[in-house]
Coordinates of C-alpha atoms and ligand atoms in Angstrom, one line a residue:
M1107 CA -27.9 83.5 -20.1
R1108 CA -27.4 82.3 -23.7
I1109 CA -28.5 79.3 -25.6
T1110 CA -25.4 77.1 -26.3
D1111 CA -27.0 74.0 -27.8
V1112 CA -30.3 72.8 -29.1
V1113 CA -31.1 69.1 -29.7
V1114 CA -34.2 67.9 -31.7
T1115 CA -34.9 64.2 -31.1
P1116 CA -37.6 62.4 -33.1
V1117 CA -39.4 59.7 -31.2
A1118 CA -42.1 57.1 -32.0
F1119 CA -44.5 55.7 -29.4
R1120 CA -47.1 53.0 -29.7
D1121 CA -50.6 54.2 -30.7
P1122 CA -53.7 52.0 -31.0
A1123 CA -55.8 51.5 -34.2
L1124 CA -57.9 54.6 -33.7
L1125 CA -60.3 55.5 -36.6
N1126 CA -61.2 58.9 -37.9
S1127 CA -62.4 60.5 -41.2
A1128 CA -58.9 60.3 -42.7
G1129 CA -58.4 56.6 -42.0
V1130 CA -56.7 54.9 -39.0
H1131 CA -53.8 55.7 -36.7
E1132 CA -50.6 53.9 -37.6
P1133 CA -49.0 51.6 -35.0
Y1134 CA -46.6 54.4 -34.0
A1135 CA -47.3 58.1 -33.4
L1136 CA -44.4 60.6 -34.0
R1137 CA -43.3 63.5 -31.8
A1138 CA -40.2 65.7 -31.7
V1139 CA -38.6 66.4 -28.3
I1140 CA -36.7 69.7 -28.1
E1141 CA -33.9 70.3 -25.6
V1142 CA -32.6 73.9 -25.3
R1143 CA -29.4 74.1 -23.3
T1144 CA -27.8 77.3 -21.9
D1145 CA -24.4 78.5 -20.7
D1146 CA -25.8 78.3 -17.1
G1147 CA -26.1 74.5 -17.5
L1148 CA -29.9 74.6 -17.6
C1149 CA -32.0 72.6 -20.1
G1150 CA -35.5 73.6 -21.2
L1151 CA -38.0 71.2 -22.8
G1152 CA -40.4 71.4 -25.7
E1153 CA -42.5 68.9 -27.7
T1154 CA -44.3 68.9 -31.0
T1155 CA -45.4 66.7 -33.9
G1156 CA -42.6 64.7 -35.6
D1157 CA -43.4 64.6 -39.3
E1158 CA -40.4 64.6 -41.5
N1159 CA -41.1 67.9 -43.3
L1160 CA -41.6 69.7 -39.9
L1161 CA -38.5 68.0 -38.5
A1162 CA -36.3 69.6 -41.2
L1163 CA -37.6 73.0 -40.3
L1164 CA -37.2 72.3 -36.6
N1165 CA -33.6 71.5 -37.2
R1166 CA -33.0 74.7 -39.1
A1167 CA -34.6 76.7 -36.3
A1168 CA -32.5 74.8 -33.7
S1169 CA -29.3 76.0 -35.3
A1170 CA -30.6 79.6 -35.5
A1171 CA -31.5 79.6 -31.8
V1172 CA -27.9 79.1 -30.7
G1173 CA -26.5 82.3 -29.2
A1174 CA -30.0 83.7 -28.4
D1175 CA -31.2 84.9 -24.9
P1176 CA -34.0 82.6 -23.8
F1177 CA -35.7 85.6 -22.2
D1178 CA -35.9 87.4 -25.6
L1179 CA -38.7 85.5 -27.3
I1180 CA -39.1 88.3 -29.9
D1181 CA -35.5 87.8 -31.1
L1182 CA -36.0 84.0 -31.0
E1183 CA -39.1 84.3 -33.2
R1184 CA -37.2 86.6 -35.7
R1185 CA -34.4 84.0 -35.8
T1186 CA -36.9 81.2 -36.3
A1187 CA -38.6 83.1 -39.2
A1188 CA -35.3 83.7 -40.9
A1189 CA -34.4 80.0 -40.6
V1190 CA -37.7 78.8 -41.9
G1191 CA -37.6 81.2 -44.8
G1192 CA -41.3 81.1 -45.7
H1193 CA -41.5 77.3 -46.1
D1194 CA -44.8 75.6 -45.7
S1195 CA -45.0 72.2 -44.2
P1196 CA -48.6 70.8 -44.5
D1197 CA -49.8 67.6 -42.7
A1198 CA -50.7 64.6 -44.9
H1199 CA -53.8 63.8 -42.8
G1200 CA -55.2 67.3 -43.0
L1201 CA -57.0 67.0 -39.7
T1202 CA -55.9 70.4 -38.4
G1203 CA -57.1 72.4 -41.4
P1204 CA -55.3 74.1 -44.3
S1205 CA -51.7 75.0 -44.0
S1206 CA -49.8 78.2 -44.9
A1207 CA -46.3 79.7 -44.5
A1208 CA -47.5 81.7 -41.4
K1209 CA -49.1 78.6 -39.8
S1210 CA -45.9 76.6 -40.5
L1211 CA -43.8 79.2 -38.8
A1212 CA -46.1 79.2 -35.8
R1213 CA -45.7 75.4 -35.6
V1214 CA -41.9 75.6 -35.8
F1215 CA -41.6 78.4 -33.2
S1216 CA -44.0 76.8 -30.6
P1217 CA -41.7 74.1 -29.1
F1218 CA -38.8 76.5 -28.9
E1219 CA -40.9 79.1 -27.1
V1220 CA -42.2 76.5 -24.7
A1221 CA -38.6 75.3 -24.0
C1222 CA -37.5 78.9 -23.4
L1223 CA -40.4 79.5 -21.0
D1224 CA -39.4 76.3 -19.2
L1225 CA -35.8 77.7 -19.0
Q1226 CA -37.0 81.1 -17.7
G1227 CA -39.0 79.2 -15.0
R1228 CA -36.0 77.1 -14.0
A1229 CA -33.8 80.2 -13.9
T1230 CA -36.2 82.2 -11.8
G1231 CA -37.6 79.4 -9.7
R1232 CA -41.2 80.2 -11.0
P1233 CA -43.7 77.9 -12.7
V1234 CA -44.5 78.7 -16.4
W1235 CA -48.1 79.7 -15.4
A1236 CA -46.6 82.6 -13.3
L1237 CA -44.6 83.7 -16.3
L1238 CA -47.8 83.8 -18.4
G1239 CA -49.4 86.2 -15.9
G1240 CA -50.9 84.0 -13.1
K1241 CA -53.1 81.1 -12.2
A1242 CA -56.8 81.2 -12.9
R1243 CA -57.5 77.7 -11.6
E1244 CA -55.9 75.2 -9.2
R1245 CA -56.9 72.2 -11.4
V1246 CA -57.3 71.8 -15.2
P1247 CA -60.3 69.7 -16.2
F1248 CA -60.0 67.4 -19.2
S1249 CA -62.5 65.6 -21.4
A1250 CA -62.6 61.9 -22.2
Y1251 CA -61.6 61.4 -25.9
L1252 CA -63.4 58.3 -27.4
F1253 CA -62.5 56.8 -30.7
Y1254 CA -64.1 54.1 -32.8
K1255 CA -61.3 51.6 -33.0
W1256 CA -60.2 48.2 -34.2
A1257 CA -59.3 45.6 -31.5
A1258 CA -55.7 45.7 -32.6
H1259 CA -53.5 46.7 -35.5
P1260 CA -53.6 44.0 -38.2
G1261 CA -50.5 41.8 -38.6
S1262 CA -48.9 42.3 -35.1
P1263 CA -46.6 45.2 -35.9
Y1264 CA -45.0 45.2 -32.4
P1265 CA -42.1 43.0 -31.5
D1266 CA -43.9 41.6 -28.5
E1267 CA -47.6 40.5 -28.5
E1268 CA -48.7 43.1 -26.1
D1269 CA -52.5 43.3 -25.8
D1270 CA -54.4 46.5 -26.5
P1271 CA -56.4 46.7 -23.3
W1272 CA -59.1 48.9 -24.8
G1273 CA -60.6 46.3 -27.2
E1274 CA -62.8 47.0 -30.2
A1275 CA -65.3 49.8 -30.4
L1276 CA -67.3 49.8 -33.7
D1277 CA -70.9 50.3 -32.4
P1278 CA -72.8 52.1 -29.6
D1279 CA -72.1 49.3 -27.1
G1280 CA -68.4 49.4 -27.8
V1281 CA -68.3 53.2 -27.5
V1282 CA -70.2 53.1 -24.2
A1283 CA -67.9 50.4 -22.9
Q1284 CA -64.8 52.4 -23.9
A1285 CA -66.3 55.5 -22.2
R1286 CA -66.9 53.5 -19.0
R1287 CA -63.3 52.3 -18.8
M1288 CA -61.9 55.8 -19.5
V1289 CA -64.2 57.5 -17.0
D1290 CA -63.4 54.8 -14.4
L1291 CA -59.7 55.1 -14.9
Y1292 CA -59.4 58.9 -15.2
G1293 CA -62.7 60.3 -13.7
F1294 CA -63.4 62.5 -16.7
R1295 CA -66.6 64.7 -16.4
S1296 CA -67.2 65.4 -20.1
I1297 CA -66.9 63.1 -23.1
K1298 CA -65.9 63.6 -26.7
L1299 CA -66.5 61.1 -29.5
K1300 CA -64.3 61.2 -32.6
G1301 CA -66.8 60.6 -35.4
G1302 CA -66.7 60.8 -39.2
V1303 CA -66.1 57.1 -39.4
F1304 CA -69.6 55.6 -39.8
P1305 CA -72.7 57.0 -41.5
P1306 CA -74.1 59.8 -39.4
E1307 CA -77.2 57.9 -38.2
E1308 CA -74.9 55.3 -36.5
E1309 CA -72.9 58.1 -34.8
I1310 CA -76.1 59.7 -33.6
E1311 CA -77.1 56.4 -32.1
A1312 CA -73.7 56.2 -30.3
I1313 CA -74.2 59.7 -28.9
R1314 CA -77.7 58.7 -27.7
A1315 CA -76.2 55.6 -26.0
L1316 CA -73.6 57.8 -24.3
R1317 CA -76.3 60.2 -23.1
A1318 CA -78.3 57.2 -21.6
A1319 CA -75.2 55.8 -19.9
F1320 CA -73.8 59.2 -18.7
P1321 CA -76.8 61.4 -18.2
D1322 CA -74.8 64.2 -16.5
H1323 CA -71.6 64.3 -18.7
P1324 CA -71.5 67.1 -21.3
L1325 CA -71.0 65.4 -24.7
R1326 CA -69.2 66.5 -27.9
L1327 CA -69.1 64.9 -31.4
D1328 CA -66.3 65.6 -33.9
P1329 CA -66.6 64.1 -37.4
N1330 CA -63.6 66.1 -38.8
C1331 CA -65.5 67.7 -41.7
A1332 CA -67.1 64.4 -42.9
W1333 CA -70.5 65.9 -43.6
T1334 CA -72.1 68.2 -46.1
V1335 CA -73.9 71.3 -44.9
G1336 CA -77.3 69.5 -45.4
T1337 CA -76.2 66.4 -43.4
S1338 CA -74.7 68.7 -40.7
H1339 CA -78.1 70.4 -40.3
K1340 CA -79.8 67.0 -39.9
V1341 CA -77.4 65.8 -37.3
A1342 CA -77.4 69.1 -35.4
E1343 CA -81.2 68.9 -35.2
A1344 CA -81.2 65.3 -34.2
L1345 CA -78.8 66.0 -31.3
D1346 CA -80.5 69.2 -30.1
G1347 CA -80.3 69.2 -26.3
V1348 CA -77.7 66.4 -26.3
L1349 CA -74.4 68.0 -27.3
E1350 CA -72.6 70.8 -25.6
Y1351 CA -71.0 71.5 -28.9
L1352 CA -70.6 70.0 -32.4
E1353 CA -67.1 70.1 -33.7
D1354 CA -66.1 70.6 -37.3
P1355 CA -69.2 69.0 -38.9
T1356 CA -68.3 70.4 -42.4
P1357 CA -65.4 72.0 -44.2
T1358 CA -64.6 75.7 -44.6
I1359 CA -65.6 78.8 -42.8
P1360 CA -68.6 79.6 -45.2
G1361 CA -69.8 76.0 -44.7
M1362 CA -69.6 76.2 -41.0
A1363 CA -71.4 79.5 -41.0
E1364 CA -74.3 78.0 -42.9
V1365 CA -74.6 75.2 -40.4
A1366 CA -74.1 77.6 -37.5
A1367 CA -77.0 79.7 -38.7
R1368 CA -79.5 76.9 -37.9
A1369 CA -77.7 74.6 -35.4
P1370 CA -79.2 74.6 -31.9
M1371 CA -75.8 74.1 -30.3
P1372 CA -72.5 76.0 -30.7
L1373 CA -70.1 74.8 -33.4
A1374 CA -66.5 74.3 -32.4
T1375 CA -63.4 74.0 -34.6
N1376 CA -59.8 73.0 -34.9
M1377 CA -60.0 72.8 -38.7
C1378 CA -61.4 76.0 -40.1
V1379 CA -60.0 78.6 -37.6
V1380 CA -56.4 77.4 -37.2
G1381 CA -54.4 80.7 -37.4
F1382 CA -54.9 84.4 -36.7
A1383 CA -55.6 85.1 -40.4
D1384 CA -58.8 82.9 -40.1
L1385 CA -60.3 84.9 -37.3
P1386 CA -61.7 88.0 -39.2
E1387 CA -63.8 86.0 -41.7
S1388 CA -65.0 83.6 -39.1
V1389 CA -66.1 86.4 -36.7
A1390 CA -67.8 88.3 -39.5
R1391 CA -69.8 85.2 -40.6
G1392 CA -70.5 83.9 -37.1
A1393 CA -69.1 80.6 -38.2
V1394 CA -67.9 79.2 -34.9
G1395 CA -69.0 79.5 -31.3
V1396 CA -66.0 77.7 -29.8
V1397 CA -62.3 77.7 -30.9
L1398 CA -60.1 74.8 -29.9
S1399 CA -56.8 76.4 -29.3
D1400 CA -53.6 74.4 -29.6
H1401 CA -50.3 75.9 -28.6
H1402 CA -48.5 73.6 -31.0
Y1403 CA -50.3 75.2 -34.0
W1404 CA -51.0 78.7 -32.9
G1405 CA -47.3 79.6 -32.2
G1406 CA -46.8 78.8 -28.5
L1407 CA -48.2 79.7 -25.1
R1408 CA -48.1 83.5 -25.5
A1409 CA -49.8 83.4 -28.9
S1410 CA -52.5 81.1 -27.4
H1411 CA -53.1 83.9 -24.8
K1412 CA -53.6 86.3 -27.7
L1413 CA -56.1 84.0 -29.2
A1414 CA -57.9 83.8 -25.8
A1415 CA -58.1 87.6 -25.8
V1416 CA -59.7 87.6 -29.3
C1417 CA -62.2 85.0 -28.2
D1418 CA -63.0 86.9 -25.1
T1419 CA -63.5 90.1 -27.1
F1420 CA -65.9 88.5 -29.6
G1421 CA -67.8 86.3 -27.1
I1422 CA -66.4 83.1 -28.6
G1423 CA -65.9 80.1 -26.3
L1424 CA -62.5 78.5 -25.9
S1425 CA -61.5 74.9 -25.6
M1426 CA -58.3 73.0 -26.3
H1427 CA -57.4 70.6 -29.1
S1428 CA -55.2 67.6 -28.8
N1429 CA -53.3 65.2 -31.0
S1430 CA -51.4 62.1 -29.8
H1431 CA -48.9 63.6 -27.4
L1432 CA -46.4 62.9 -24.6
G1433 CA -45.8 64.4 -21.2
I1434 CA -43.9 67.5 -22.2
S1435 CA -47.0 68.6 -24.2
L1436 CA -49.3 67.7 -21.4
A1437 CA -47.3 69.9 -19.0
A1438 CA -47.4 72.8 -21.4
M1439 CA -51.1 72.4 -21.9
V1440 CA -51.7 72.4 -18.1
H1441 CA -49.7 75.6 -17.6
L1442 CA -51.4 77.3 -20.5
A1443 CA -54.9 76.3 -19.3
A1444 CA -54.0 77.4 -15.7
A1445 CA -53.1 80.8 -17.0
T1446 CA -56.1 81.3 -19.3
P1447 CA -59.2 82.6 -17.4
N1448 CA -61.6 82.3 -20.3
L1449 CA -61.0 78.6 -21.0
T1450 CA -64.7 77.8 -21.0
Y1451 CA -64.7 74.1 -21.7
D1452 CA -62.8 70.9 -20.5
V1453 CA -59.6 70.4 -22.5
D1454 CA -59.2 67.6 -25.0
T1455 CA -56.4 65.1 -24.5
H1456 CA -55.3 61.8 -26.2
W1457 CA -53.4 61.0 -23.0
P1458 CA -55.3 57.7 -22.2
W1459 CA -54.2 56.3 -25.5
R1460 CA -50.5 56.5 -25.0
S1461 CA -48.5 53.8 -23.1
E1462 CA -45.0 55.1 -23.3
D1463 CA -43.4 58.5 -22.4
V1464 CA -40.2 60.5 -22.3
V1465 CA -41.0 62.2 -18.9
A1466 CA -39.5 60.8 -15.7
D1467 CA -41.9 60.0 -12.8
N1468 CA -44.7 62.1 -14.5
P1469 CA -46.0 64.4 -11.8
Y1470 CA -49.2 65.2 -13.8
V1471 CA -51.8 62.8 -12.5
F1472 CA -55.5 62.6 -13.5
T1473 CA -57.9 62.6 -10.6
G1474 CA -61.6 63.3 -11.0
G1475 CA -60.9 64.1 -14.7
S1476 CA -58.5 66.9 -13.8
V1477 CA -54.8 67.6 -13.2
A1478 CA -53.4 69.7 -10.4
V1479 CA -51.5 72.8 -11.5
P1480 CA -48.0 72.5 -10.1
D1481 CA -46.0 75.2 -8.4
T1482 CA -42.6 73.8 -9.3
P1483 CA -40.2 75.8 -11.5
G1484 CA -40.7 75.8 -15.3
L1485 CA -42.9 73.1 -16.7
G1486 CA -42.1 71.0 -13.6
I1487 CA -40.9 67.9 -15.4
E1488 CA -37.6 66.1 -16.2
L1489 CA -36.6 63.9 -19.1
D1490 CA -36.2 60.2 -18.7
R1491 CA -33.1 59.9 -20.9
D1492 CA -33.3 56.1 -21.1
E1493 CA -36.8 56.3 -22.4
L1494 CA -35.9 59.1 -24.8
A1495 CA -33.2 57.0 -26.2
R1496 CA -35.5 53.9 -26.5
L1497 CA -38.3 55.8 -28.2
H1498 CA -35.7 57.4 -30.6
E1499 CA -34.5 53.9 -31.4
Q1500 CA -38.1 52.9 -31.9
Y1501 CA -38.4 55.8 -34.3
L1502 CA -35.4 54.7 -36.3
R1503 CA -36.7 51.1 -36.5
C1504 CA -40.4 51.6 -37.1
G1505 CA -40.2 53.2 -40.6
V1506 CA -43.0 55.7 -40.0
R1507 CA -41.7 59.2 -41.1
S1508 CA -44.9 61.2 -41.5
R1509 CA -48.4 60.6 -40.1
D1510 CA -50.6 59.3 -42.9
D1511 CA -53.8 57.7 -41.6
T1512 CA -55.2 57.4 -45.2
A1513 CA -52.3 55.5 -46.7
Y1514 CA -52.2 53.2 -43.6
M1515 CA -56.0 52.5 -43.9
R1516 CA -55.6 51.7 -47.7
R1517 CA -53.2 48.9 -46.9
F1518 CA -56.1 47.0 -45.4
R1519 CA -59.0 48.6 -47.4
P1520 CA -57.6 49.6 -50.8
E1521 CA -60.9 51.1 -51.8
F1522 CA -60.8 53.6 -48.9
E1523 CA -60.6 57.3 -50.0
K1524 CA -60.1 60.4 -48.0
R1525 CA -63.2 62.4 -48.7
R1526 CA -64.4 65.5 -46.8
P1527 CA -67.3 65.6 -46.9
R1528 CA -68.1 61.9 -47.2
W1529 CA -71.8 61.9 -46.2
Ligands
LIG2315 O1 -56.0 61.7 -33.5 O2 -57.3 61.0 -35.1 C1 -56.9 61.9 -34.3 C2 -57.7 63.2 -34.2 O3 -58.6 63.1 -35.3 C3 -56.7 64.3 -34.4 O4 -55.8 64.2 -35.4 C4 -57.5 65.6 -34.6 O5 -56.6 66.6 -35.0 O6 -58.1 65.5 -32.3 C5 -58.1 66.2 -33.4 C6 -59.5 66.9 -33.6 O7 -60.0 67.2 -32.6 O8 -59.9 67.1 -34.7
LIG2316 MG1 -61.5 68.3 -33.8

């Protein structure tokens, strides 16, 4: 079997006005959909972020993949590296840590690797989890992912006046109401609050309100490096016994290590340990107790397995990070989570925030906060080509080309600055 054709399609889907330490989500989130076709008439699917600088590298890698054997992922990675040529493609929002040429290569390779694993599964009739070594669980548990948010985007950016059913959440009551709705709709059994938006005392109050309303749900708070080491110490002490982990309170590995030395709960990260090169220093300093893996950033599903082995070796917990995503990414996350025995925490997902998708009749349904692991070949999904075309049209029309939460926030609050730490 040989790859004959690779298509990279940028798409835009509606995203509510979700707040974070960098600013606010724009009305449209961007993704790139990868289709890898073979001379057998099969088509494998991958998905990743859709920023313009990454798209350019994805397109180069797509050309280089033509002629490759989808079962030879080592050759595919070599071809990808040659095509990317050491280029770095950092994010404007900086919410997934510092970039480097190696990390950019991992990002470019990931959706092609996923698409080839999907192809291998389709060709052999086996699910992707089986190709990764087996199924450690029948269901994958996810966490609710709460955001402070505006009731709607200012200035009605959508052609219709569609309501945002989630409403505003700018204080503890709003956060609890959002949690109720999300738990009622999806059955989540753990809850994460995206912080770094309001002064830490207010976010502590929101977590306490969640604890009172959901006494049995493990809770997490993630301010995306909005706090100094001193502030992080204070918040960690105030939330002793309340949080299962505190995520990225402060920037850098040395900063996290200082906080970790006194924090009563484990620290988690998707901002300071974001590639294999970050692991030795983090382990040596004891900076993090939990790594949030993300196959989009770590170089695919097999690389995420390597990360899991390192975490297991050093007694580090493993959870999974999420950005705004569609159904191809969800499928890949479910297969990876199914095949990772030491995934020790419920997985993050932005799923409840999206209202459009490129996957036809999505088979991945949330019940009791978890998703059943399918036994169907490959990723077990098909593209809805009409929706793919519509979301591509939406991409062409919407004008967003790279995610920039800070620039979008500054349109409404010109004095807003991206500062990490802020408090
Ligand atoms: O979507 O605003 C967001 C999140 O802040 C996301 O970009 C982060 O990368 O979810 C992420 C996190 O856990 O830090
Ligand atoms: Mg995070």
